[in-house]
Tab-separated table of C-alpha atoms and ligand atoms in Angstrom:
chain	number	residue	atom	x	y	z
A	17	MET	CA	189.984	40.350	19.042
A	18	ALA	CA	190.523	36.842	17.631
A	19	GLU	CA	187.370	35.054	16.400
A	20	SER	CA	186.535	31.961	18.497
A	21	LEU	CA	185.135	28.663	17.267
A	22	SER	CA	184.507	25.470	19.120
A	23	CYS	CA	184.056	21.826	18.158
A	24	THR	CA	184.570	18.373	19.658
A	25	CYS	CA	187.733	17.574	17.698
A	26	VAL	CA	190.019	19.884	15.749
A	27	ILE	CA	192.463	18.254	13.326
A	28	THR	CA	195.428	20.219	12.047
A	29	GLY	CA	196.559	19.197	8.558
A	30	GLY	CA	194.530	18.216	5.522
A	31	GLY	CA	196.789	15.404	4.317
A	32	PRO	CA	195.727	11.750	4.074
A	33	ALA	CA	195.779	11.276	7.882
A	34	GLY	CA	193.859	14.456	8.729
A	35	VAL	CA	191.171	14.260	6.044
A	36	MET	CA	190.533	10.541	6.636
A	37	ALA	CA	190.310	11.040	10.428
A	38	GLY	CA	187.969	14.009	9.934
A	39	PHE	CA	185.753	12.095	7.518
A	40	LEU	CA	185.483	8.978	9.713
A	41	LEU	CA	184.826	10.931	12.919
A	42	ALA	CA	182.157	13.092	11.237
A	43	ARG	CA	180.627	9.933	9.764
A	44	ALA	CA	180.464	8.570	13.326
A	45	GLY	CA	178.593	11.642	14.553
A	46	VAL	CA	181.495	13.706	15.928
A	47	ASP	CA	181.682	17.440	15.298
A	48	VAL	CA	185.075	17.989	13.590
A	49	ILE	CA	187.030	20.889	12.113
A	50	VAL	CA	189.981	20.055	9.811
A	51	LEU	CA	192.479	22.876	9.202
A	52	GLU	CA	194.630	22.909	6.066
A	53	LYS	CA	197.139	25.698	5.627
A	54	HIS	CA	197.060	25.627	1.823
A	55	ALA	CA	194.164	26.973	-0.215
A	56	ASP	CA	193.773	23.722	-2.177
A	57	PHE	CA	195.156	20.174	-2.355
A	58	PHE	CA	196.732	20.735	-5.746
A	59	ARG	CA	200.373	20.992	-4.830
A	60	ASP	CA	203.686	19.295	-5.526
A	61	PHE	CA	203.737	15.542	-6.031
A	62	ARG	CA	203.789	13.906	-2.605
A	63	GLY	CA	203.312	10.257	-3.327
A	64	ASP	CA	200.401	8.606	-5.001
A	65	THR	CA	200.545	4.943	-3.980
A	66	ILE	CA	197.213	3.671	-2.645
A	67	HIS	CA	197.778	0.136	-1.374
A	68	PRO	CA	195.271	-2.735	-1.048
A	69	SER	CA	195.092	-2.090	2.731
A	70	THR	CA	193.540	1.272	1.813
A	71	THR	CA	191.341	0.082	-1.061
A	72	ASN	CA	189.974	-2.619	1.288
A	73	VAL	CA	188.941	0.150	3.680
A	74	LEU	CA	187.307	2.098	0.845
A	75	ALA	CA	185.387	-1.090	-0.021
A	76	GLU	CA	184.264	-1.414	3.630
A	77	LEU	CA	183.006	2.166	3.420
A	78	GLY	CA	181.119	1.351	0.202
A	79	LEU	CA	183.259	3.847	-1.727
A	80	LEU	CA	185.525	1.646	-3.832
A	81	GLU	CA	183.596	1.879	-7.117
A	82	GLU	CA	183.287	5.668	-6.822
A	83	PHE	CA	187.000	5.914	-6.016
A	84	LEU	CA	188.053	3.683	-8.926
A	85	ALA	CA	185.956	5.809	-11.293
A	86	LEU	CA	188.596	8.552	-10.829
A	87	PRO	CA	191.535	8.511	-13.255
A	88	HIS	CA	194.188	6.118	-11.990
A	89	SER	CA	196.545	3.379	-13.059
A	90	GLN	CA	197.167	0.086	-11.289
A	91	LEU	CA	200.378	-1.873	-10.713
A	92	ALA	CA	200.110	-5.640	-10.241
A	93	TYR	CA	203.832	-6.428	-9.979
A	94	ALA	CA	207.041	-4.942	-8.589
A	95	GLU	CA	210.166	-5.737	-10.564
A	96	GLY	CA	213.856	-5.089	-10.144
A	97	GLU	CA	216.808	-4.873	-12.525
A	98	PHE	CA	220.292	-5.469	-11.165
A	99	GLY	CA	222.629	-4.455	-13.973
A	100	ASP	CA	221.163	-6.257	-16.978
A	101	GLU	CA	219.235	-8.955	-15.104
A	102	ARG	CA	215.531	-8.432	-14.476
A	103	PHE	CA	213.580	-10.107	-11.671
A	104	ARG	CA	210.020	-10.103	-10.397
A	105	LEU	CA	210.176	-9.010	-6.754
A	106	GLY	CA	206.526	-8.821	-5.744
A	107	ASP	CA	203.243	-10.209	-7.072
A	108	PHE	CA	200.155	-8.351	-5.793
A	109	THR	CA	197.649	-10.446	-7.762
A	110	HIS	CA	197.062	-12.969	-4.939
A	111	LEU	CA	196.379	-10.565	-2.087
A	112	PRO	CA	193.209	-10.950	-0.026
A	113	ALA	CA	191.902	-7.690	-1.414
A	114	ARG	CA	189.215	-6.348	-3.729
A	115	CYS	CA	191.877	-4.437	-5.649
A	116	ARG	CA	194.857	-6.691	-6.283
A	117	GLY	CA	197.445	-4.096	-7.103
A	118	ILE	CA	198.724	-0.684	-6.115
A	119	VAL	CA	196.426	2.078	-7.313
A	120	MET	CA	198.376	5.094	-8.536
A	121	MET	CA	196.319	8.244	-8.168
A	122	PRO	CA	197.463	11.858	-7.734
A	123	GLN	CA	197.282	12.629	-4.022
A	124	TRP	CA	195.231	15.787	-4.659
A	125	ASP	CA	192.518	13.744	-6.408
A	126	PHE	CA	192.461	11.305	-3.516
A	127	LEU	CA	192.259	14.110	-0.935
A	128	ASN	CA	189.485	15.889	-2.864
A	129	PHE	CA	187.646	12.577	-2.984
A	130	LEU	CA	187.982	11.996	0.788
A	131	ALA	CA	187.029	15.603	1.557
A	132	SER	CA	183.918	15.331	-0.637
A	133	GLN	CA	182.918	12.209	1.320
A	134	GLY	CA	183.480	14.089	4.592
A	135	LYS	CA	181.269	16.960	3.439
A	136	ARG	CA	178.310	14.583	3.172
A	137	HIS	CA	178.247	14.523	6.983
A	138	PRO	CA	176.989	17.572	8.903
A	139	GLY	CA	179.732	17.324	11.560
A	140	PHE	CA	182.559	17.757	9.008
A	141	ARG	CA	184.025	21.191	8.477
A	142	LEU	CA	187.157	21.708	6.364
A	143	MET	CA	188.824	25.118	6.652
A	144	MET	CA	191.314	25.639	3.843
A	145	ALA	CA	193.975	28.378	3.937
A	146	THR	CA	193.950	28.122	7.740
A	147	GLU	CA	197.254	27.453	9.435
A	148	ALA	CA	197.470	26.175	12.998
A	149	THR	CA	200.048	28.280	14.823
A	150	GLY	CA	199.981	27.041	18.419
A	151	LEU	CA	198.204	25.216	21.204
A	152	LEU	CA	195.677	26.507	23.723
A	153	ARG	CA	196.094	25.040	27.189
A	154	SER	CA	194.325	24.903	30.496
A	155	GLY	CA	196.900	23.673	32.999
A	156	GLU	CA	198.409	20.446	31.616
A	157	ARG	CA	195.557	19.841	29.180
A	158	VAL	CA	195.515	21.000	25.558
A	159	THR	CA	192.152	22.656	24.929
A	160	GLY	CA	192.451	23.814	21.319
A	161	VAL	CA	194.589	25.642	18.777
A	162	THR	CA	195.312	29.108	17.530
A	163	ALA	CA	195.279	29.523	13.770
A	164	LYS	CA	196.006	32.103	11.087
A	165	THR	CA	193.562	32.885	8.277
A	166	ALA	CA	193.481	35.597	5.612
A	167	ALA	CA	191.001	37.459	7.852
A	168	GLY	CA	193.229	37.266	10.944
A	169	GLU	CA	193.859	35.013	13.917
A	170	ILE	CA	191.258	32.581	15.239
A	171	LYS	CA	191.022	30.374	18.314
A	172	ILE	CA	189.399	26.970	18.151
A	173	THR	CA	188.589	25.190	21.396
A	174	ALA	CA	188.015	21.441	21.319
A	175	ASP	CA	187.916	18.358	23.540
A	176	LEU	CA	190.685	16.879	21.414
A	177	VAL	CA	193.352	18.237	19.058
A	178	ILE	CA	194.678	15.744	16.503
A	179	GLY	CA	198.004	16.850	15.033
A	180	ALA	CA	198.157	15.521	11.465
A	181	ASP	CA	200.279	18.362	10.130
A	182	GLY	CA	202.997	16.216	8.569
A	183	ARG	CA	206.632	15.586	9.264
A	184	HIS	CA	207.481	19.244	9.892
A	185	SER	CA	204.630	19.468	12.413
A	186	THR	CA	204.263	22.871	14.071
A	187	LEU	CA	202.136	21.432	16.863
A	188	ARG	CA	204.657	18.724	17.688
A	189	ASP	CA	207.217	21.477	18.266
A	190	ALA	CA	204.692	23.473	20.296
A	191	ALA	CA	204.010	20.416	22.486
A	192	GLY	CA	207.753	19.823	22.977
A	193	LEU	CA	207.493	16.110	22.136
A	194	GLN	CA	210.637	14.080	21.630
A	195	VAL	CA	211.408	12.677	18.166
A	196	THR	CA	213.700	9.646	17.721
A	197	GLU	CA	215.631	9.872	14.440
A	198	LEU	CA	216.474	6.504	12.836
A	199	GLY	CA	218.449	8.058	9.973
A	200	ALA	CA	218.571	7.467	6.237
A	201	PRO	CA	221.586	7.240	3.911
A	202	MET	CA	219.730	8.652	0.926
A	203	ASP	CA	217.569	11.400	-0.484
A	204	VAL	CA	215.341	11.058	-3.511
A	205	LEU	CA	214.904	13.208	-6.615
A	206	TRP	CA	211.464	12.909	-8.252
A	207	PHE	CA	210.742	13.683	-11.920
A	208	ARG	CA	208.820	12.311	-14.903
A	209	LEU	CA	209.794	10.407	-18.038
A	210	THR	CA	207.608	9.696	-21.049
A	211	PRO	CA	206.780	6.057	-21.800
A	212	GLN	CA	208.416	4.276	-24.734
A	213	PRO	CA	206.708	1.694	-26.956
A	214	ASN	CA	208.413	-1.385	-25.444
A	215	ASP	CA	208.108	-0.370	-21.782
A	216	GLN	CA	206.598	-3.043	-19.536
A	217	HIS	CA	203.970	-1.888	-17.033
A	218	ALA	CA	205.162	-2.336	-13.463
A	219	ALA	CA	206.785	-0.710	-10.484
A	220	LEU	CA	210.410	-1.083	-11.452
A	221	GLY	CA	213.641	-0.513	-9.526
A	222	ARG	CA	216.872	-0.302	-11.555
A	223	PHE	CA	220.169	-0.656	-9.723
A	224	ALA	CA	223.516	-0.282	-11.461
A	225	ASP	CA	226.927	1.293	-10.867
A	226	GLY	CA	226.110	2.491	-7.361
A	227	GLN	CA	222.873	4.186	-8.402
A	228	GLY	CA	219.192	3.406	-8.100
A	229	LEU	CA	216.183	4.548	-10.085
A	230	VAL	CA	212.615	3.602	-9.203
A	231	MET	CA	210.063	3.947	-12.016
A	232	LEU	CA	206.321	3.831	-11.349
A	233	ASP	CA	204.077	3.360	-14.363
A	234	ARG	CA	201.429	6.112	-14.426
A	235	GLY	CA	199.931	5.285	-17.825
A	236	ASP	CA	200.889	8.379	-19.798
A	237	TYR	CA	204.146	8.971	-17.902
A	238	TRP	CA	206.653	7.292	-15.585
A	239	GLN	CA	206.978	8.754	-12.101
A	240	CYS	CA	210.694	8.343	-11.415
A	241	ALA	CA	212.724	8.503	-8.222
A	242	LEU	CA	216.495	8.783	-8.442
A	243	ILE	CA	218.125	7.588	-5.219
A	244	ILE	CA	221.104	9.751	-4.287
A	245	ARG	CA	223.446	9.934	-1.299
A	246	LYS	CA	222.020	11.989	1.553
A	247	GLY	CA	222.763	15.676	1.260
A	248	THR	CA	224.076	15.542	-2.318
A	249	ALA	CA	221.035	16.963	-4.146
A	250	GLU	CA	222.653	20.373	-4.634
A	251	ALA	CA	225.865	18.767	-5.940
A	252	VAL	CA	223.857	16.589	-8.373
A	253	LYS	CA	221.953	19.631	-9.614
A	254	ALA	CA	225.183	21.687	-9.816
A	255	GLU	CA	226.512	19.209	-12.410
A	256	GLY	CA	223.883	20.712	-14.708
A	257	LEU	CA	220.915	19.551	-16.757
A	258	ALA	CA	222.931	17.708	-19.411
A	259	ALA	CA	224.760	15.594	-16.820
A	260	PHE	CA	221.485	14.835	-15.025
A	261	ARG	CA	219.797	13.771	-18.260
A	262	ALA	CA	222.771	11.547	-19.126
A	263	ARG	CA	222.725	9.909	-15.681
A	264	VAL	CA	218.981	9.241	-15.936
A	265	ALA	CA	219.171	7.976	-19.535
A	266	ARG	CA	221.919	5.519	-18.549
A	267	LEU	CA	219.955	4.148	-15.604
A	268	ALA	CA	216.607	4.101	-17.438
A	269	LYS	CA	218.296	2.467	-20.461
A	270	ARG	CA	217.147	5.092	-22.918
A	271	ALA	CA	218.824	6.916	-25.764
A	272	SER	CA	218.148	10.201	-23.985
A	273	ALA	CA	216.192	11.816	-21.167
A	274	ASP	CA	215.871	15.155	-22.947
A	275	GLU	CA	212.201	15.411	-21.984
A	276	ILE	CA	213.416	16.627	-18.559
A	277	ALA	CA	213.153	20.264	-19.604
A	278	SER	CA	214.645	21.852	-16.503
A	279	LEU	CA	216.139	20.934	-13.135
A	280	ASP	CA	213.215	22.913	-11.658
A	281	ASP	CA	211.054	19.924	-12.661
A	282	VAL	CA	213.182	17.709	-10.395
A	283	LYS	CA	211.780	17.694	-6.827
A	284	LEU	CA	213.791	16.749	-3.775
A	285	LEU	CA	212.424	14.454	-1.073
A	286	THR	CA	214.734	14.772	1.920
A	287	VAL	CA	214.318	11.312	3.366
A	288	ALA	CA	213.725	11.124	7.108
A	289	VAL	CA	212.840	8.107	9.202
A	290	ASN	CA	211.729	9.026	12.684
A	291	ARG	CA	208.984	8.610	15.249
A	292	LEU	CA	207.690	10.199	18.390
A	293	THR	CA	208.368	8.497	21.710
A	294	ASP	CA	205.024	9.750	23.029
A	295	TRP	CA	202.240	10.336	20.529
A	296	CYS	CA	199.954	12.079	22.982
A	297	ARG	CA	199.423	14.511	25.833
A	298	PRO	CA	196.144	15.213	27.625
A	299	GLY	CA	193.838	16.588	24.888
A	300	LEU	CA	196.411	16.109	22.095
A	301	LEU	CA	197.270	13.199	19.757
A	302	PHE	CA	199.623	12.947	16.772
A	303	ILE	CA	199.057	10.636	13.805
A	304	GLY	CA	200.549	10.104	10.336
A	305	ASP	CA	203.855	11.675	9.386
A	306	ALA	CA	203.590	14.012	12.397
A	307	ALA	CA	203.990	10.912	14.586
A	308	HIS	CA	206.373	9.003	12.291
A	309	ALA	CA	208.077	9.972	9.030
A	310	MET	CA	208.617	6.882	6.880
A	311	SER	CA	211.345	6.039	4.379
A	312	PRO	CA	209.990	5.990	0.785
A	313	ILE	CA	210.898	2.262	0.557
A	314	GLY	CA	207.682	0.400	-0.254
A	315	GLY	CA	205.674	3.611	-0.735
A	316	VAL	CA	203.923	3.044	2.582
A	317	GLY	CA	203.789	6.602	4.027
A	318	ILE	CA	200.293	7.510	2.835
A	319	ASN	CA	198.897	4.121	3.758
A	320	LEU	CA	200.313	4.148	7.278
A	321	ALA	CA	198.969	7.673	7.776
A	322	LEU	CA	195.516	6.467	6.695
A	323	GLN	CA	195.722	3.407	8.952
A	324	ASP	CA	196.523	5.666	11.920
A	325	ALA	CA	193.459	7.747	11.081
A	326	ILE	CA	191.219	4.672	10.931
A	327	ALA	CA	192.555	3.347	14.251
A	328	ALA	CA	192.140	6.780	15.867
A	329	ALA	CA	188.518	7.031	14.664
A	330	ASN	CA	187.747	3.465	15.796
A	331	ILE	CA	189.090	4.087	19.290
A	332	LEU	CA	188.092	7.713	19.832
A	333	ALA	CA	184.683	8.193	18.168
A	334	GLU	CA	182.735	6.848	21.130
A	335	PRO	CA	184.599	8.757	23.917
A	336	LEU	CA	184.477	11.893	21.752
A	337	ARG	CA	180.715	11.547	21.341
A	338	ARG	CA	180.459	11.179	25.131
A	339	LYS	CA	182.808	14.176	25.468
A	340	SER	CA	185.018	12.217	27.815
A	341	VAL	CA	188.154	11.434	25.839
A	342	SER	CA	190.960	10.553	28.260
A	343	LEU	CA	194.734	10.268	28.004
A	344	ASP	CA	194.288	6.492	28.279
A	345	ASP	CA	192.088	6.534	25.144
A	346	LEU	CA	194.830	8.423	23.282
A	347	ARG	CA	197.461	5.993	24.543
A	348	ARG	CA	195.362	3.134	23.145
A	349	VAL	CA	195.724	4.676	19.684
A	350	GLN	CA	199.497	4.887	20.103
A	351	LYS	CA	199.611	1.324	21.433
A	352	ARG	CA	197.618	0.065	18.464
A	353	ARG	CA	199.738	1.886	15.848
A	354	HIS	CA	203.192	1.771	17.453
A	355	PHE	CA	203.935	-1.821	16.472
A	356	PRO	CA	203.067	-1.433	12.744
A	357	THR	CA	205.175	1.742	12.657
A	358	TRP	CA	208.099	0.139	14.506
A	359	ALA	CA	208.023	-3.049	12.386
A	360	THR	CA	207.738	-1.181	9.064
A	361	GLN	CA	210.544	1.216	9.942
A	362	LYS	CA	212.686	-1.724	11.096
A	363	MET	CA	212.319	-3.338	7.650
A	364	GLN	CA	212.949	-0.047	5.854
A	365	VAL	CA	216.095	0.668	7.888
A	366	ALA	CA	217.371	-2.887	7.247
A	367	ILE	CA	216.998	-2.347	3.475
A	368	GLN	CA	218.598	1.086	3.741
A	369	ASN	CA	221.591	-0.268	5.673
A	370	ASN	CA	222.105	-3.566	3.848
A	371	VAL	CA	221.237	-2.683	0.249
A	372	ILE	CA	221.054	1.049	-0.405
A	373	ASP	CA	223.909	2.352	1.706
A	374	PRO	CA	226.480	-0.213	0.440
A	375	MET	CA	225.313	0.376	-3.140
A	376	LEU	CA	225.659	4.171	-2.909
A	377	ALA	CA	229.024	3.882	-1.108
A	378	SER	CA	230.620	1.283	-3.403
A	379	GLY	CA	229.594	2.699	-6.770
A	380	LYS	CA	228.949	-0.898	-7.825
A	381	THR	CA	225.930	-2.844	-9.021
A	382	PRO	CA	224.537	-4.635	-5.949
A	383	GLN	CA	224.673	-8.427	-5.793
A	384	VAL	CA	221.319	-10.046	-6.433
A	385	PRO	CA	220.138	-11.498	-3.103
A	386	ARG	CA	219.745	-15.309	-3.334
A	387	ILE	CA	216.155	-15.144	-2.196
A	388	ILE	CA	215.306	-13.049	-5.284
A	389	ARG	CA	216.808	-15.688	-7.590
A	390	LEU	CA	214.911	-18.370	-5.703
A	391	ALA	CA	211.665	-16.409	-6.042
A	392	GLN	CA	211.934	-16.598	-9.847
A	393	ARG	CA	211.652	-20.389	-9.560
A	394	TRP	CA	209.298	-20.621	-6.573
A	395	THR	CA	207.054	-17.794	-7.661
A	396	TRP	CA	204.845	-18.021	-4.555
A	397	LEU	CA	207.741	-16.361	-2.706
A	398	GLN	CA	206.912	-13.192	-4.663
A	399	ARG	CA	203.648	-12.990	-2.743
A	400	ILE	CA	205.425	-12.385	0.574
A	401	PRO	CA	206.889	-8.920	-0.106
A	402	ALA	CA	203.654	-8.018	-1.931
A	403	ARG	CA	201.688	-8.942	1.181
A	404	ILE	CA	203.979	-6.985	3.508
A	405	ILE	CA	203.864	-3.894	1.297
A	406	GLY	CA	200.284	-4.137	0.084
A	407	MET	CA	198.472	-5.115	3.279
A	408	GLY	CA	200.959	-3.679	5.769
A	409	VAL	CA	201.474	-4.811	9.333
A	410	ARG	CA	198.190	-4.986	11.275
A	411	PRO	CA	195.784	-3.607	8.650
A	412	GLU	CA	192.909	-1.611	10.137
A	413	HIS	CA	189.201	-2.024	9.442
A	414	VAL	CA	186.472	0.563	9.862
A	415	ARG	CA	184.623	-0.146	13.121
A	416	THR	CA	182.829	3.176	13.477
A	417	PRO	CA	179.072	3.343	12.869
A	418	VAL	CA	177.385	5.816	10.514
A	419	LEU	CA	175.800	8.289	12.937
A	420	GLY	CA	176.464	11.576	11.099
A	421	ALA	CA	173.766	11.547	8.361
A	422	GLY	CA	175.433	10.612	5.061
B	172	LIG	C1	208.028	14.001	-2.830
B	172	LIG	C2	207.361	12.994	-1.969
B	172	LIG	C3	207.083	11.736	-2.467
B	172	LIG	C4	206.470	10.775	-1.677
B	172	LIG	N1	206.181	9.562	-2.208
B	172	LIG	C5	205.424	8.690	-1.517
B	172	LIG	C6	204.935	7.495	-2.118
B	172	LIG	O1	205.213	7.208	-3.284
B	172	LIG	N2	204.135	6.686	-1.397
B	172	LIG	C7	203.786	6.984	-0.084
B	172	LIG	O2	203.028	6.222	0.531
B	172	LIG	N3	204.249	8.089	0.512
B	172	LIG	C8	205.028	8.958	-0.179
B	172	LIG	N4	205.433	10.128	0.401
B	172	LIG	C9	205.098	10.351	1.804
B	172	LIG	C10	203.634	10.666	1.956
B	172	LIG	O3	203.282	11.745	1.131
B	172	LIG	C11	203.355	10.939	3.421
B	172	LIG	O4	203.780	9.844	4.211
B	172	LIG	C12	201.866	11.135	3.676
B	172	LIG	O5	201.366	12.143	2.845
B	172	LIG	C13	201.656	11.453	5.133
B	172	LIG	O6	200.339	11.897	5.337
B	172	LIG	P1	200.000	12.896	6.529
B	172	LIG	O7	198.571	13.219	6.355
B	172	LIG	O8	200.477	12.334	7.794
B	172	LIG	O9	200.912	14.165	6.288
B	172	LIG	P2	201.032	15.169	4.977
B	172	LIG	O10	200.626	14.432	3.778
B	172	LIG	O11	202.355	15.739	5.106
B	172	LIG	O12	199.904	16.183	5.299
B	172	LIG	C14	200.053	17.203	6.242
B	172	LIG	C15	199.168	18.341	5.814
B	172	LIG	O13	199.185	19.318	6.839
B	172	LIG	C16	199.284	20.585	6.265
B	172	LIG	N5	199.879	21.426	7.301
B	172	LIG	C17	201.167	21.456	7.703
B	172	LIG	N6	201.311	22.304	8.728
B	172	LIG	C18	200.076	22.812	8.981
B	172	LIG	C19	199.587	23.737	9.926
B	172	LIG	N7	200.384	24.307	10.819
B	172	LIG	N8	198.273	24.042	9.898
B	172	LIG	C20	197.436	23.481	8.994
B	172	LIG	N9	197.861	22.597	8.053
B	172	LIG	C21	199.159	22.266	8.069
B	172	LIG	C22	200.138	20.391	5.045
B	172	LIG	O14	199.924	21.410	4.082
B	172	LIG	C23	199.641	19.019	4.544
B	172	LIG	O15	198.567	19.137	3.649
B	172	LIG	C24	206.103	11.084	-0.349
B	172	LIG	C25	206.381	12.342	0.173
B	172	LIG	C26	207.003	13.288	-0.631
B	172	LIG	C27	207.286	14.649	-0.054
């Protein structure tokens, strides 16, 4: 017979959304179980951009110094090269933030950090290597989840299930919720390059001859993203390692990219931009990528997932403590987070359609938008994109009290 557990809130998925929600709810005195299907957080690169909206929250939690003591690098500017011309696109140094730049930290370090903070509260329980497989129901209401562990199946009953199991969410399928696809013209290939002596430290996008390469300075290496036409990853890889190295070297303006030892080191991100119409059902709420997959433009996915978690904890901690969480409470979370999601995706899709798609289709170097030229003279204009990316739309603040002993 399946083992049974019970708690006030079970969260499926130990990504940024799930671990942050678990930590904040436990900190607010709620009894939480977070399920993560993998045995550890140390997996493929999944995006490492921690924006000022997030570092502000860590400062509110009194954790910023401890967080910044972990190995990281910091990017103060975003720059772009169109053919041979270089421009500053964003200046993060004027943001209303304690950390005026994008902190680059491996996601597994960040998740370990958040999980260690969660474990300081008695209500926090993280079950690794435990995969949610389905929903438990009583009539219309979701009352828990079934899950698979090495020791067999378990059932976890809870007043609320939070689905934070990412953009291929099992629970979203189980709940039969409708996903609206907004589409994306591109996929992205991720890999690393070694720094060269004259490299300038920044987040840099290079656009030439119908191709785009984004390079993020990570101190001892560059995290690089080659933008390719949707669905062409296999064709790009089929051209072979030498052709790939030559393509990268040309775009990165290097003599060679021979440090890419194998195409196995090149990881595909199949870009999806979508969102749920309804984020909740009685007893069930989705947050993070499970509610909305973001385009990689702006590197906002992690930060939006974290913001959802903060909003969910702010709104739900009290009704969860009272054990009376209603569908209206869950709808308040969706209402709070729908606009930032909608607005961010709207901007991402506009850039995809007006810049990336024409560039990939034409094979030409894109024209430099006039506003970018203007921003080189009126440098304050560079603060606007930095603000939109760095602070996001409707940044959240921690409103939950510390009730779970820290
Ligand atoms: C290659 C790549 C590069 C990216 N680059 C960036 C970037 O530079 N900046 C940025 O902001 N975003 C980036 N992203 C997106 C970013 O990683 C996501 O937006 C963010 O991680 C979403 O957080 P989440 O917690 O909602 O979901 P995820 O991070 O997807 O976490 C979901 C978790 O749930 C677990 N899980 C899944 N199913 C189950 C189940 N049934 N039971 C239990 N656990 C389950 C998964 O193992 C995972 O740990 C990138 C993504 C990829 C793949």
